[in-house]
mmCIF file with all atom_site columns, C-alpha atoms in Angstrom:
data_model
loop_
_atom_site.group_PDB
_atom_site.id
_atom_site.type_symbol
_atom_site.label_atom_id
_atom_site.label_alt_id
_atom_site.label_comp_id
_atom_site.label_asym_id
_atom_site.label_entity_id
_atom_site.label_seq_id
_atom_site.pdbx_PDB_ins_code
_atom_site.Cartn_x
_atom_site.Cartn_y
_atom_site.Cartn_z
_atom_site.occupancy
_atom_site.B_iso_or_equiv
_atom_site.pdbx_formal_charge
_atom_site.auth_seq_id
_atom_site.auth_comp_id
_atom_site.auth_asym_id
_atom_site.auth_atom_id
_atom_site.pdbx_PDB_model_num
ATOM 1   C CA . GLU A 1 1   ? -178.517 252.243 -129.655 1.00 59.00 ? 1   GLU A CA 1
ATOM 2   C CA . ALA A 1 2   ? -181.189 249.547 -129.824 1.00 65.00 ? 2   ALA A CA 1
ATOM 3   C CA . ASP A 1 3   ? -180.418 246.088 -128.452 1.00 90.00 ? 3   ASP A CA 1
ATOM 4   C CA . ILE A 1 4   ? -182.600 243.971 -130.682 1.00 95.00 ? 4   ILE A CA 1
ATOM 5   C CA . TYR A 1 5   ? -181.119 241.171 -132.738 1.00 96.00 ? 5   TYR A CA 1
ATOM 6   C CA . GLN A 1 6   ? -182.357 239.061 -135.616 1.00 97.00 ? 6   GLN A CA 1
ATOM 7   C CA . THR A 1 7   ? -180.909 235.852 -137.004 1.00 97.00 ? 7   THR A CA 1
ATOM 8   C CA . PRO A 1 8   ? -180.288 234.791 -139.649 1.00 97.00 ? 8   PRO A CA 1
ATOM 9   C CA . ARG A 1 9   ? -179.680 238.003 -141.588 1.00 95.00 ? 9   ARG A CA 1
ATOM 10  C CA . TYR A 1 10  ? -179.974 236.130 -144.886 1.00 96.00 ? 10  TYR A CA 1
ATOM 11  C CA . LEU A 1 11  ? -181.532 232.752 -145.638 1.00 97.00 ? 11  LEU A CA 1
ATOM 12  C CA . VAL A 1 12  ? -182.004 230.930 -148.947 1.00 97.00 ? 12  VAL A CA 1
ATOM 13  C CA . ILE A 1 13  ? -184.026 227.725 -148.739 1.00 96.00 ? 13  ILE A CA 1
ATOM 14  C CA . GLY A 1 14  ? -186.028 225.380 -150.915 1.00 96.00 ? 14  GLY A CA 1
ATOM 15  C CA . THR A 1 15  ? -189.799 225.138 -151.093 1.00 97.00 ? 15  THR A CA 1
ATOM 16  C CA . GLY A 1 16  ? -191.429 223.079 -148.355 1.00 96.00 ? 16  GLY A CA 1
ATOM 17  C CA . LYS A 1 17  ? -188.777 223.617 -145.710 1.00 96.00 ? 17  LYS A CA 1
ATOM 18  C CA . LYS A 1 18  ? -189.621 224.702 -142.186 1.00 96.00 ? 18  LYS A CA 1
ATOM 19  C CA . ILE A 1 19  ? -187.838 227.836 -141.037 1.00 96.00 ? 19  ILE A CA 1
ATOM 20  C CA . THR A 1 20  ? -187.680 229.866 -137.858 1.00 97.00 ? 20  THR A CA 1
ATOM 21  C CA . LEU A 1 21  ? -186.548 233.475 -137.770 1.00 98.00 ? 21  LEU A CA 1
ATOM 22  C CA . GLU A 1 22  ? -185.167 234.469 -134.410 1.00 98.00 ? 22  GLU A CA 1
ATOM 23  C CA . CYS A 1 23  ? -185.645 237.815 -132.672 1.00 98.00 ? 23  CYS A CA 1
ATOM 24  C CA . SER A 1 24  ? -184.275 238.760 -129.277 1.00 98.00 ? 24  SER A CA 1
ATOM 25  C CA . GLN A 1 25  ? -184.153 242.004 -127.343 1.00 96.00 ? 25  GLN A CA 1
ATOM 26  C CA . THR A 1 26  ? -182.310 242.800 -124.132 1.00 93.00 ? 26  THR A CA 1
ATOM 27  C CA . MET A 1 27  ? -184.245 245.943 -123.219 1.00 90.00 ? 27  MET A CA 1
ATOM 28  C CA . GLY A 1 28  ? -186.975 244.193 -121.236 1.00 90.00 ? 28  GLY A CA 1
ATOM 29  C CA . HIS A 1 29  ? -189.699 245.454 -123.579 1.00 92.00 ? 29  HIS A CA 1
ATOM 30  C CA . ASP A 1 30  ? -193.093 243.805 -123.231 1.00 90.00 ? 30  ASP A CA 1
ATOM 31  C CA . LYS A 1 31  ? -194.320 244.744 -126.710 1.00 91.00 ? 31  LYS A CA 1
ATOM 32  C CA . MET A 1 32  ? -192.782 243.105 -129.760 1.00 94.00 ? 32  MET A CA 1
ATOM 33  C CA . TYR A 1 33  ? -193.743 243.068 -133.431 1.00 95.00 ? 33  TYR A CA 1
ATOM 34  C CA . TRP A 1 34  ? -193.020 241.373 -136.749 1.00 96.00 ? 34  TRP A CA 1
ATOM 35  C CA . TYR A 1 35  ? -193.269 243.337 -139.982 1.00 95.00 ? 35  TYR A CA 1
ATOM 36  C CA . GLN A 1 36  ? -192.949 242.106 -143.567 1.00 95.00 ? 36  GLN A CA 1
ATOM 37  C CA . GLN A 1 37  ? -191.453 244.350 -146.225 1.00 94.00 ? 37  GLN A CA 1
ATOM 38  C CA . ASP A 1 38  ? -190.903 243.677 -149.918 1.00 92.00 ? 38  ASP A CA 1
ATOM 39  C CA . PRO A 1 39  ? -188.076 245.663 -151.612 1.00 86.00 ? 39  PRO A CA 1
ATOM 40  C CA . GLY A 1 40  ? -189.003 249.303 -152.021 1.00 83.00 ? 40  GLY A CA 1
ATOM 41  C CA . MET A 1 41  ? -192.427 248.739 -150.543 1.00 87.00 ? 41  MET A CA 1
ATOM 42  C CA . GLU A 1 42  ? -194.233 249.612 -147.329 1.00 87.00 ? 42  GLU A CA 1
ATOM 43  C CA . LEU A 1 43  ? -194.001 247.765 -144.036 1.00 91.00 ? 43  LEU A CA 1
ATOM 44  C CA . HIS A 1 44  ? -196.900 245.518 -143.104 1.00 92.00 ? 44  HIS A CA 1
ATOM 45  C CA . LEU A 1 45  ? -197.564 244.338 -139.547 1.00 93.00 ? 45  LEU A CA 1
ATOM 46  C CA . ILE A 1 46  ? -198.020 240.553 -139.497 1.00 94.00 ? 46  ILE A CA 1
ATOM 47  C CA . HIS A 1 47  ? -197.782 239.684 -135.760 1.00 95.00 ? 47  HIS A CA 1
ATOM 48  C CA . TYR A 1 48  ? -197.483 241.406 -132.419 1.00 94.00 ? 48  TYR A CA 1
ATOM 49  C CA . SER A 1 49  ? -197.249 240.530 -128.764 1.00 94.00 ? 49  SER A CA 1
ATOM 50  C CA . TYR A 1 50  ? -197.974 242.582 -125.664 1.00 90.00 ? 50  TYR A CA 1
ATOM 51  C CA . GLY A 1 51  ? -196.169 240.203 -123.323 1.00 92.00 ? 51  GLY A CA 1
ATOM 52  C CA . VAL A 1 52  ? -195.427 236.597 -122.439 1.00 94.00 ? 52  VAL A CA 1
ATOM 53  C CA . ASN A 1 53  ? -198.060 234.168 -123.780 1.00 95.00 ? 53  ASN A CA 1
ATOM 54  C CA . SER A 1 54  ? -199.730 236.973 -125.728 1.00 93.00 ? 54  SER A CA 1
ATOM 55  C CA . THR A 1 55  ? -199.708 236.896 -129.542 1.00 95.00 ? 55  THR A CA 1
ATOM 56  C CA . GLU A 1 56  ? -201.997 238.543 -132.074 1.00 93.00 ? 56  GLU A CA 1
ATOM 57  C CA . LYS A 1 57  ? -202.236 238.664 -135.844 1.00 92.00 ? 57  LYS A CA 1
ATOM 58  C CA . GLY A 1 58  ? -201.470 241.958 -137.509 1.00 90.00 ? 58  GLY A CA 1
ATOM 59  C CA . ASP A 1 59  ? -202.991 243.847 -140.400 1.00 85.00 ? 59  ASP A CA 1
ATOM 60  C CA . LEU A 1 60  ? -201.565 241.644 -143.149 1.00 86.00 ? 60  LEU A CA 1
ATOM 61  C CA . SER A 1 61  ? -202.590 238.018 -143.252 1.00 83.00 ? 61  SER A CA 1
ATOM 62  C CA . SER A 1 62  ? -199.579 235.724 -142.963 1.00 87.00 ? 62  SER A CA 1
ATOM 63  C CA . GLU A 1 63  ? -199.104 231.965 -142.979 1.00 91.00 ? 63  GLU A CA 1
ATOM 64  C CA . SER A 1 64  ? -196.379 232.341 -140.374 1.00 94.00 ? 64  SER A CA 1
ATOM 65  C CA . THR A 1 65  ? -196.854 231.745 -136.650 1.00 95.00 ? 65  THR A CA 1
ATOM 66  C CA . VAL A 1 66  ? -195.170 233.274 -133.612 1.00 97.00 ? 66  VAL A CA 1
ATOM 67  C CA . SER A 1 67  ? -194.650 232.403 -129.968 1.00 96.00 ? 67  SER A CA 1
ATOM 68  C CA . ARG A 1 68  ? -193.753 234.410 -126.878 1.00 97.00 ? 68  ARG A CA 1
ATOM 69  C CA . ILE A 1 69  ? -192.578 232.137 -124.096 1.00 97.00 ? 69  ILE A CA 1
ATOM 70  C CA . ARG A 1 70  ? -189.987 234.572 -122.755 1.00 96.00 ? 70  ARG A CA 1
ATOM 71  C CA . THR A 1 71  ? -190.089 238.358 -122.665 1.00 95.00 ? 71  THR A CA 1
ATOM 72  C CA . GLU A 1 72  ? -186.865 238.738 -124.617 1.00 96.00 ? 72  GLU A CA 1
ATOM 73  C CA . HIS A 1 73  ? -187.594 236.227 -127.381 1.00 97.00 ? 73  HIS A CA 1
ATOM 74  C CA . PHE A 1 74  ? -190.184 236.403 -130.213 1.00 98.00 ? 74  PHE A CA 1
ATOM 75  C CA . PRO A 1 75  ? -189.487 233.822 -132.936 1.00 98.00 ? 75  PRO A CA 1
ATOM 76  C CA . LEU A 1 76  ? -191.418 233.584 -136.213 1.00 97.00 ? 76  LEU A CA 1
ATOM 77  C CA . THR A 1 77  ? -191.961 230.203 -137.892 1.00 96.00 ? 77  THR A CA 1
ATOM 78  C CA . LEU A 1 78  ? -193.002 229.124 -141.378 1.00 95.00 ? 78  LEU A CA 1
ATOM 79  C CA . GLU A 1 79  ? -193.981 225.447 -141.366 1.00 94.00 ? 79  GLU A CA 1
ATOM 80  C CA . SER A 1 80  ? -193.671 225.025 -145.140 1.00 95.00 ? 80  SER A CA 1
ATOM 81  C CA . ALA A 1 81  ? -191.947 227.823 -147.004 1.00 95.00 ? 81  ALA A CA 1
ATOM 82  C CA . ARG A 1 82  ? -193.087 228.850 -150.488 1.00 95.00 ? 82  ARG A CA 1
ATOM 83  C CA . PRO A 1 83  ? -191.653 231.307 -153.043 1.00 96.00 ? 83  PRO A CA 1
ATOM 84  C CA . SER A 1 84  ? -194.451 233.744 -152.122 1.00 94.00 ? 84  SER A CA 1
ATOM 85  C CA . HIS A 1 85  ? -192.862 233.994 -148.664 1.00 95.00 ? 85  HIS A CA 1
ATOM 86  C CA . THR A 1 86  ? -189.747 235.586 -150.151 1.00 96.00 ? 86  THR A CA 1
ATOM 87  C CA . SER A 1 87  ? -189.422 238.953 -148.407 1.00 96.00 ? 87  SER A CA 1
ATOM 88  C CA . GLN A 1 88  ? -187.637 240.847 -145.664 1.00 96.00 ? 88  GLN A CA 1
ATOM 89  C CA . TYR A 1 89  ? -188.929 240.245 -142.141 1.00 97.00 ? 89  TYR A CA 1
ATOM 90  C CA . LEU A 1 90  ? -188.326 242.964 -139.563 1.00 96.00 ? 90  LEU A CA 1
ATOM 91  C CA . CYS A 1 91  ? -188.677 242.492 -135.821 1.00 97.00 ? 91  CYS A CA 1
ATOM 92  C CA . ALA A 1 92  ? -189.311 245.426 -133.493 1.00 96.00 ? 92  ALA A CA 1
ATOM 93  C CA . SER A 1 93  ? -189.952 246.159 -129.842 1.00 95.00 ? 93  SER A CA 1
ATOM 94  C CA . SER A 1 94  ? -191.314 249.243 -128.138 1.00 90.00 ? 94  SER A CA 1
ATOM 95  C CA . ALA A 1 95  ? -190.382 250.959 -124.944 1.00 82.00 ? 95  ALA A CA 1
ATOM 96  C CA . PRO A 1 96  ? -193.018 251.782 -122.345 1.00 75.00 ? 96  PRO A CA 1
ATOM 97  C CA . GLY A 1 97  ? -194.755 255.062 -123.063 1.00 67.00 ? 97  GLY A CA 1
ATOM 98  C CA . LEU A 1 98  ? -195.650 257.888 -120.776 1.00 60.00 ? 98  LEU A CA 1
ATOM 99  C CA . ALA A 1 99  ? -198.041 257.458 -117.852 1.00 51.00 ? 99  ALA A CA 1
ATOM 100 C CA . GLY A 1 100 ? -200.972 255.245 -118.702 1.00 50.00 ? 100 GLY A CA 1
ATOM 101 C CA . GLY A 1 101 ? -198.970 252.380 -120.159 1.00 52.00 ? 101 GLY A CA 1
ATOM 102 C CA . MET A 1 102 ? -199.202 253.547 -123.752 1.00 54.00 ? 102 MET A CA 1
ATOM 103 C CA . THR A 1 103 ? -196.504 252.671 -126.244 1.00 62.00 ? 103 THR A CA 1
ATOM 104 C CA . GLY A 1 104 ? -193.307 254.635 -126.606 1.00 82.00 ? 104 GLY A CA 1
ATOM 105 C CA . GLU A 1 105 ? -190.372 254.550 -128.964 1.00 87.00 ? 105 GLU A CA 1
ATOM 106 C CA . LEU A 1 106 ? -190.114 251.701 -131.470 1.00 91.00 ? 106 LEU A CA 1
ATOM 107 C CA . PHE A 1 107 ? -186.797 249.937 -132.110 1.00 93.00 ? 107 PHE A CA 1
ATOM 108 C CA . PHE A 1 108 ? -186.056 247.626 -135.036 1.00 95.00 ? 108 PHE A CA 1
ATOM 109 C CA . GLY A 1 109 ? -183.641 244.805 -135.660 1.00 95.00 ? 109 GLY A CA 1
ATOM 110 C CA . GLU A 1 110 ? -181.516 244.596 -138.819 1.00 94.00 ? 110 GLU A CA 1
ATOM 111 C CA . GLY A 1 111 ? -184.009 242.334 -140.559 1.00 95.00 ? 111 GLY A CA 1
ATOM 112 C CA . SER A 1 112 ? -183.966 238.808 -141.971 1.00 97.00 ? 112 SER A CA 1
ATOM 113 C CA . ARG A 1 113 ? -184.029 238.537 -145.744 1.00 96.00 ? 113 ARG A CA 1
ATOM 114 C CA . LEU A 1 114 ? -185.680 235.274 -146.772 1.00 97.00 ? 114 LEU A CA 1
ATOM 115 C CA . THR A 1 115 ? -185.499 233.807 -150.277 1.00 97.00 ? 115 THR A CA 1
ATOM 116 C CA . VAL A 1 116 ? -187.489 230.675 -151.043 1.00 97.00 ? 116 VAL A CA 1
ATOM 117 C CA . LEU A 1 117 ? -186.544 228.916 -154.262 1.00 96.00 ? 117 LEU A CA 1
ATOM 118 C CA . LYS B 2 1   ? -209.697 256.407 -141.875 1.00 81.00 ? 1   LYS B CA 1
ATOM 119 C CA . GLN B 2 2   ? -206.296 257.019 -140.294 1.00 84.00 ? 2   GLN B CA 1
ATOM 120 C CA . GLU B 2 3   ? -203.630 257.505 -142.945 1.00 91.00 ? 3   GLU B CA 1
ATOM 121 C CA . VAL B 2 4   ? -200.061 258.766 -143.171 1.00 95.00 ? 4   VAL B CA 1
ATOM 122 C CA . THR B 2 5   ? -198.737 260.371 -146.355 1.00 95.00 ? 5   THR B CA 1
ATOM 123 C CA . GLN B 2 6   ? -195.172 261.362 -147.154 1.00 96.00 ? 6   GLN B CA 1
ATOM 124 C CA . ILE B 2 7   ? -194.237 263.847 -149.835 1.00 93.00 ? 7   ILE B CA 1
ATOM 125 C CA . PRO B 2 8   ? -192.145 263.788 -151.934 1.00 92.00 ? 8   PRO B CA 1
ATOM 126 C CA . ALA B 2 9   ? -191.753 260.087 -152.678 1.00 94.00 ? 9   ALA B CA 1
ATOM 127 C CA . ALA B 2 10  ? -188.202 260.678 -153.886 1.00 96.00 ? 10  ALA B CA 1
ATOM 128 C CA . LEU B 2 11  ? -185.728 263.535 -153.702 1.00 96.00 ? 11  LEU B CA 1
ATOM 129 C CA . SER B 2 12  ? -182.291 264.051 -155.234 1.00 97.00 ? 12  SER B CA 1
ATOM 130 C CA . VAL B 2 13  ? -180.169 266.979 -154.095 1.00 96.00 ? 13  VAL B CA 1
ATOM 131 C CA . PRO B 2 14  ? -176.549 268.115 -154.224 1.00 97.00 ? 14  PRO B CA 1
ATOM 132 C CA . GLU B 2 15  ? -174.448 267.874 -151.111 1.00 97.00 ? 15  GLU B CA 1
ATOM 133 C CA . GLY B 2 16  ? -174.742 270.803 -148.695 1.00 97.00 ? 16  GLY B CA 1
ATOM 134 C CA . GLU B 2 17  ? -178.398 271.637 -149.254 1.00 97.00 ? 17  GLU B CA 1
ATOM 135 C CA . ASN B 2 18  ? -180.857 272.016 -146.414 1.00 97.00 ? 18  ASN B CA 1
ATOM 136 C CA . LEU B 2 19  ? -183.826 269.671 -146.851 1.00 95.00 ? 19  LEU B CA 1
ATOM 137 C CA . VAL B 2 20  ? -187.405 269.413 -145.658 1.00 96.00 ? 20  VAL B CA 1
ATOM 138 C CA . LEU B 2 21  ? -189.262 266.113 -145.747 1.00 97.00 ? 21  LEU B CA 1
ATOM 139 C CA . ASN B 2 22  ? -193.004 266.182 -145.159 1.00 97.00 ? 22  ASN B CA 1
ATOM 140 C CA . CYS B 2 23  ? -195.351 263.839 -143.342 1.00 97.00 ? 23  CYS B CA 1
ATOM 141 C CA . SER B 2 24  ? -199.102 264.426 -143.105 1.00 97.00 ? 24  SER B CA 1
ATOM 142 C CA . PHE B 2 25  ? -201.697 262.471 -141.159 1.00 96.00 ? 25  PHE B CA 1
ATOM 143 C CA . THR B 2 26  ? -205.474 262.461 -141.243 1.00 93.00 ? 26  THR B CA 1
ATOM 144 C CA . ASP B 2 27  ? -206.382 262.347 -137.537 1.00 86.00 ? 27  ASP B CA 1
ATOM 145 C CA . SER B 2 28  ? -205.106 264.792 -134.927 1.00 85.00 ? 28  SER B CA 1
ATOM 146 C CA . ALA B 2 29  ? -205.705 262.299 -132.091 1.00 87.00 ? 29  ALA B CA 1
ATOM 147 C CA . ILE B 2 30  ? -202.184 260.979 -132.015 1.00 91.00 ? 30  ILE B CA 1
ATOM 148 C CA . TYR B 2 31  ? -200.027 259.642 -129.211 1.00 89.00 ? 31  TYR B CA 1
ATOM 149 C CA . ASN B 2 32  ? -196.646 260.189 -130.813 1.00 92.00 ? 32  ASN B CA 1
ATOM 150 C CA . LEU B 2 33  ? -194.837 260.446 -134.141 1.00 95.00 ? 33  LEU B CA 1
ATOM 151 C CA . GLN B 2 34  ? -191.512 258.847 -134.960 1.00 96.00 ? 34  GLN B CA 1
ATOM 152 C CA . TRP B 2 35  ? -189.076 259.437 -137.829 1.00 97.00 ? 35  TRP B CA 1
ATOM 153 C CA . PHE B 2 36  ? -186.920 256.555 -139.050 1.00 97.00 ? 36  PHE B CA 1
ATOM 154 C CA . ARG B 2 37  ? -184.125 256.074 -141.532 1.00 97.00 ? 37  ARG B CA 1
ATOM 155 C CA . GLN B 2 38  ? -183.805 252.872 -143.574 1.00 96.00 ? 38  GLN B CA 1
ATOM 156 C CA . ASP B 2 39  ? -180.768 251.941 -145.650 1.00 94.00 ? 39  ASP B CA 1
ATOM 157 C CA . PRO B 2 40  ? -181.299 249.428 -148.489 1.00 90.00 ? 40  PRO B CA 1
ATOM 158 C CA . GLY B 2 41  ? -181.801 245.894 -147.208 1.00 87.00 ? 41  GLY B CA 1
ATOM 159 C CA . LYS B 2 42  ? -181.502 246.965 -143.591 1.00 89.00 ? 42  LYS B CA 1
ATOM 160 C CA . GLY B 2 43  ? -183.782 247.549 -140.634 1.00 91.00 ? 43  GLY B CA 1
ATOM 161 C CA . LEU B 2 44  ? -185.131 250.899 -139.503 1.00 94.00 ? 44  LEU B CA 1
ATOM 162 C CA . THR B 2 45  ? -183.083 253.238 -137.355 1.00 95.00 ? 45  THR B CA 1
ATOM 163 C CA . SER B 2 46  ? -184.996 255.553 -135.049 1.00 94.00 ? 46  SER B CA 1
ATOM 164 C CA . LEU B 2 47  ? -184.072 259.204 -135.625 1.00 96.00 ? 47  LEU B CA 1
ATOM 165 C CA . LEU B 2 48  ? -186.494 261.255 -133.563 1.00 96.00 ? 48  LEU B CA 1
ATOM 166 C CA . LEU B 2 49  ? -189.598 260.625 -131.467 1.00 94.00 ? 49  LEU B CA 1
ATOM 167 C CA . ILE B 2 50  ? -192.047 263.461 -130.836 1.00 94.00 ? 50  ILE B CA 1
ATOM 168 C CA . GLN B 2 51  ? -194.707 263.024 -128.179 1.00 91.00 ? 51  GLN B CA 1
ATOM 169 C CA . SER B 2 52  ? -198.111 264.562 -128.914 1.00 91.00 ? 52  SER B CA 1
ATOM 170 C CA . SER B 2 53  ? -197.495 267.260 -126.295 1.00 91.00 ? 53  SER B CA 1
ATOM 171 C CA . GLN B 2 54  ? -194.243 268.367 -127.961 1.00 93.00 ? 54  GLN B CA 1
ATOM 172 C CA . ARG B 2 55  ? -193.699 270.745 -130.880 1.00 95.00 ? 55  ARG B CA 1
ATOM 173 C CA . GLU B 2 56  ? -190.258 269.644 -132.003 1.00 95.00 ? 56  GLU B CA 1
ATOM 174 C CA . GLN B 2 57  ? -187.228 267.481 -131.348 1.00 95.00 ? 57  GLN B CA 1
ATOM 175 C CA . THR B 2 58  ? -183.632 267.970 -132.414 1.00 97.00 ? 58  THR B CA 1
ATOM 176 C CA . SER B 2 59  ? -180.690 265.628 -132.848 1.00 96.00 ? 59  SER B CA 1
ATOM 177 C CA . GLY B 2 60  ? -177.531 266.931 -134.472 1.00 97.00 ? 60  GLY B CA 1
ATOM 178 C CA . ARG B 2 61  ? -178.345 268.123 -137.992 1.00 97.00 ? 61  ARG B CA 1
ATOM 179 C CA . LEU B 2 62  ? -181.914 266.813 -137.738 1.00 98.00 ? 62  LEU B CA 1
ATOM 180 C CA . ASN B 2 63  ? -184.936 268.714 -136.505 1.00 98.00 ? 63  ASN B CA 1
ATOM 181 C CA . ALA B 2 64  ? -188.469 267.359 -136.520 1.00 97.00 ? 64  ALA B CA 1
ATOM 182 C CA . SER B 2 65  ? -191.534 269.481 -135.896 1.00 97.00 ? 65  SER B CA 1
ATOM 183 C CA . LEU B 2 66  ? -195.104 268.485 -135.123 1.00 97.00 ? 66  LEU B CA 1
ATOM 184 C CA . ASP B 2 67  ? -198.313 270.430 -135.755 1.00 96.00 ? 67  ASP B CA 1
ATOM 185 C CA . LYS B 2 68  ? -201.228 268.273 -134.690 1.00 93.00 ? 68  LYS B CA 1
ATOM 186 C CA . SER B 2 69  ? -203.904 270.789 -135.610 1.00 92.00 ? 69  SER B CA 1
ATOM 187 C CA . SER B 2 70  ? -202.843 270.770 -139.249 1.00 95.00 ? 70  SER B CA 1
ATOM 188 C CA . GLY B 2 71  ? -201.878 267.077 -139.231 1.00 95.00 ? 71  GLY B CA 1
ATOM 189 C CA . ARG B 2 72  ? -198.294 267.679 -140.287 1.00 97.00 ? 72  ARG B CA 1
ATOM 190 C CA . SER B 2 73  ? -194.743 266.900 -139.314 1.00 97.00 ? 73  SER B CA 1
ATOM 191 C CA . THR B 2 74  ? -191.577 267.976 -141.071 1.00 98.00 ? 74  THR B CA 1
ATOM 192 C CA . LEU B 2 75  ? -188.071 266.546 -140.852 1.00 97.00 ? 75  LEU B CA 1
ATOM 193 C CA . TYR B 2 76  ? -185.433 269.178 -141.510 1.00 97.00 ? 76  TYR B CA 1
ATOM 194 C CA . ILE B 2 77  ? -181.947 268.004 -142.491 1.00 97.00 ? 77  ILE B CA 1
ATOM 195 C CA . ALA B 2 78  ? -179.269 270.690 -142.380 1.00 98.00 ? 78  ALA B CA 1
ATOM 196 C CA . ALA B 2 79  ? -176.216 270.673 -144.618 1.00 97.00 ? 79  ALA B CA 1
ATOM 197 C CA . SER B 2 80  ? -177.002 267.343 -146.274 1.00 97.00 ? 80  SER B CA 1
ATOM 198 C CA . GLN B 2 81  ? -174.207 264.819 -146.909 1.00 97.00 ? 81  GLN B CA 1
ATOM 199 C CA . PRO B 2 82  ? -173.968 261.777 -149.208 1.00 97.00 ? 82  PRO B CA 1
ATOM 200 C CA . GLY B 2 83  ? -174.168 259.605 -146.098 1.00 97.00 ? 83  GLY B CA 1
ATOM 201 C CA . ASP B 2 84  ? -177.694 260.926 -145.536 1.00 98.00 ? 84  ASP B CA 1
ATOM 202 C CA . SER B 2 85  ? -178.854 259.006 -148.619 1.00 97.00 ? 85  SER B CA 1
ATOM 203 C CA . ALA B 2 86  ? -181.526 256.574 -147.436 1.00 97.00 ? 86  ALA B CA 1
ATOM 204 C CA . THR B 2 87  ? -185.289 256.185 -147.199 1.00 97.00 ? 87  THR B CA 1
ATOM 205 C CA . TYR B 2 88  ? -186.902 258.269 -144.454 1.00 98.00 ? 88  TYR B CA 1
ATOM 206 C CA . LEU B 2 89  ? -190.100 256.928 -142.906 1.00 97.00 ? 89  LEU B CA 1
ATOM 207 C CA . CYS B 2 90  ? -192.634 258.673 -140.735 1.00 97.00 ? 90  CYS B CA 1
ATOM 208 C CA . ALA B 2 91  ? -194.739 256.577 -138.345 1.00 96.00 ? 91  ALA B CA 1
ATOM 209 C CA . VAL B 2 92  ? -197.734 257.931 -136.457 1.00 94.00 ? 92  VAL B CA 1
ATOM 210 C CA . ARG B 2 93  ? -199.242 256.254 -133.421 1.00 91.00 ? 93  ARG B CA 1
ATOM 211 C CA . PHE B 2 94  ? -202.955 257.029 -133.397 1.00 88.00 ? 94  PHE B CA 1
ATOM 212 C CA . PHE B 2 95  ? -205.409 256.565 -130.595 1.00 81.00 ? 95  PHE B CA 1
ATOM 213 C CA . SER B 2 96  ? -207.811 253.870 -131.722 1.00 73.00 ? 96  SER B CA 1
ATOM 214 C CA . GLY B 2 97  ? -210.688 252.732 -129.535 1.00 69.00 ? 97  GLY B CA 1
ATOM 215 C CA . GLY B 2 98  ? -208.792 252.576 -126.252 1.00 63.00 ? 98  GLY B CA 1
ATOM 216 C CA . TYR B 2 99  ? -205.660 251.182 -127.881 1.00 69.00 ? 99  TYR B CA 1
ATOM 217 C CA . ASN B 2 100 ? -203.089 252.779 -130.110 1.00 73.00 ? 100 ASN B CA 1
ATOM 218 C CA . LYS B 2 101 ? -202.322 251.899 -133.712 1.00 81.00 ? 101 LYS B CA 1
ATOM 219 C CA . LEU B 2 102 ? -199.053 252.619 -135.479 1.00 87.00 ? 102 LEU B CA 1
ATOM 220 C CA . ILE B 2 103 ? -199.256 253.531 -139.154 1.00 91.00 ? 103 ILE B CA 1
ATOM 221 C CA . PHE B 2 104 ? -196.233 254.040 -141.397 1.00 93.00 ? 104 PHE B CA 1
ATOM 222 C CA . GLY B 2 105 ? -195.958 256.354 -144.356 1.00 94.00 ? 105 GLY B CA 1
ATOM 223 C CA . ALA B 2 106 ? -194.572 254.999 -147.610 1.00 93.00 ? 106 ALA B CA 1
ATOM 224 C CA . GLY B 2 107 ? -191.322 256.902 -147.135 1.00 95.00 ? 107 GLY B CA 1
ATOM 225 C CA . THR B 2 108 ? -189.233 259.496 -148.946 1.00 97.00 ? 108 THR B CA 1
ATOM 226 C CA . ARG B 2 109 ? -186.231 258.110 -150.830 1.00 96.00 ? 109 ARG B CA 1
ATOM 227 C CA . LEU B 2 110 ? -183.412 260.629 -150.503 1.00 97.00 ? 110 LEU B CA 1
ATOM 228 C CA . ALA B 2 111 ? -180.277 260.721 -152.650 1.00 97.00 ? 111 ALA B CA 1
ATOM 229 C CA . VAL B 2 112 ? -177.567 263.259 -151.816 1.00 97.00 ? 112 VAL B CA 1
ATOM 230 C CA . HIS B 2 113 ? -174.908 263.450 -154.516 1.00 96.00 ? 113 HIS B CA 1
ATOM 231 C CA . PRO B 2 114 ? -171.422 264.915 -154.130 1.00 94.00 ? 114 PRO B CA 1
#
C-alpha cells in the first residue's frame, strides 16, 4: 500500500484566494509529481521534482508553483485562484528503478478536488 | 511521436465474465509499463508493473502481459465482479533522450453489472 497523502481532499474557495495543496510521502522517494485531471479526462503532468531543491514544469502549462525543501514534502500553491483552476490535483511519487537510477513504480495520493467559485 | 492508446474506451459486461483490456504504444523503446485503477473522484491505484524485460505479471484475478515488439499490453480480469467497476489506465515509461517520459492512455471505463 502506498504511503502518500494529500490534503485537503476537497476545497471550495472564492476567486482570488491563495491556496496550498499539501502532498507528503513517507517512502523516501526522490521523484515526485503533480498531475491535473478534469472529470472523465486524461491526466496532465504540471510539475515534477527529482529531489530536494529540484522542480520542473510539466507538459501542461499551469499558473501554480511548487517547492521541494524536504524529500517527503511537495506542496503546490496557487497565488490567486480562478474558476479555471477548478479541477482535481493528483500527487505522485516513484520508487527507484532498476540499476541505472531509472524510475520505477509510480504511486498516487487520493487527490485534492478544488472548486473555485 | 510516443503515444499510448487504450481500446475500448468503455466496456459494460455482466458479472462473471472474463475481460481483456488493451493498451497499445507507438515506440518499443520502453522502460516499463504500469496498469492503474481509478475510482470516480479518487486517485490512481497501482495494479501491476511490468518491466521491459518481463512478459507478464499476475496479481490475484489480474494478469498483465507485455509484447514490446508489437507495442501491446493486455490486462486480463478473470471472473469479473461489480467491485471491479472503475476506469483502468495504462501508463508507459518511454526512453526519451537519456531520460524517461511517462505517458498515460485515456483509460477504459469498465462497468460490471450484477
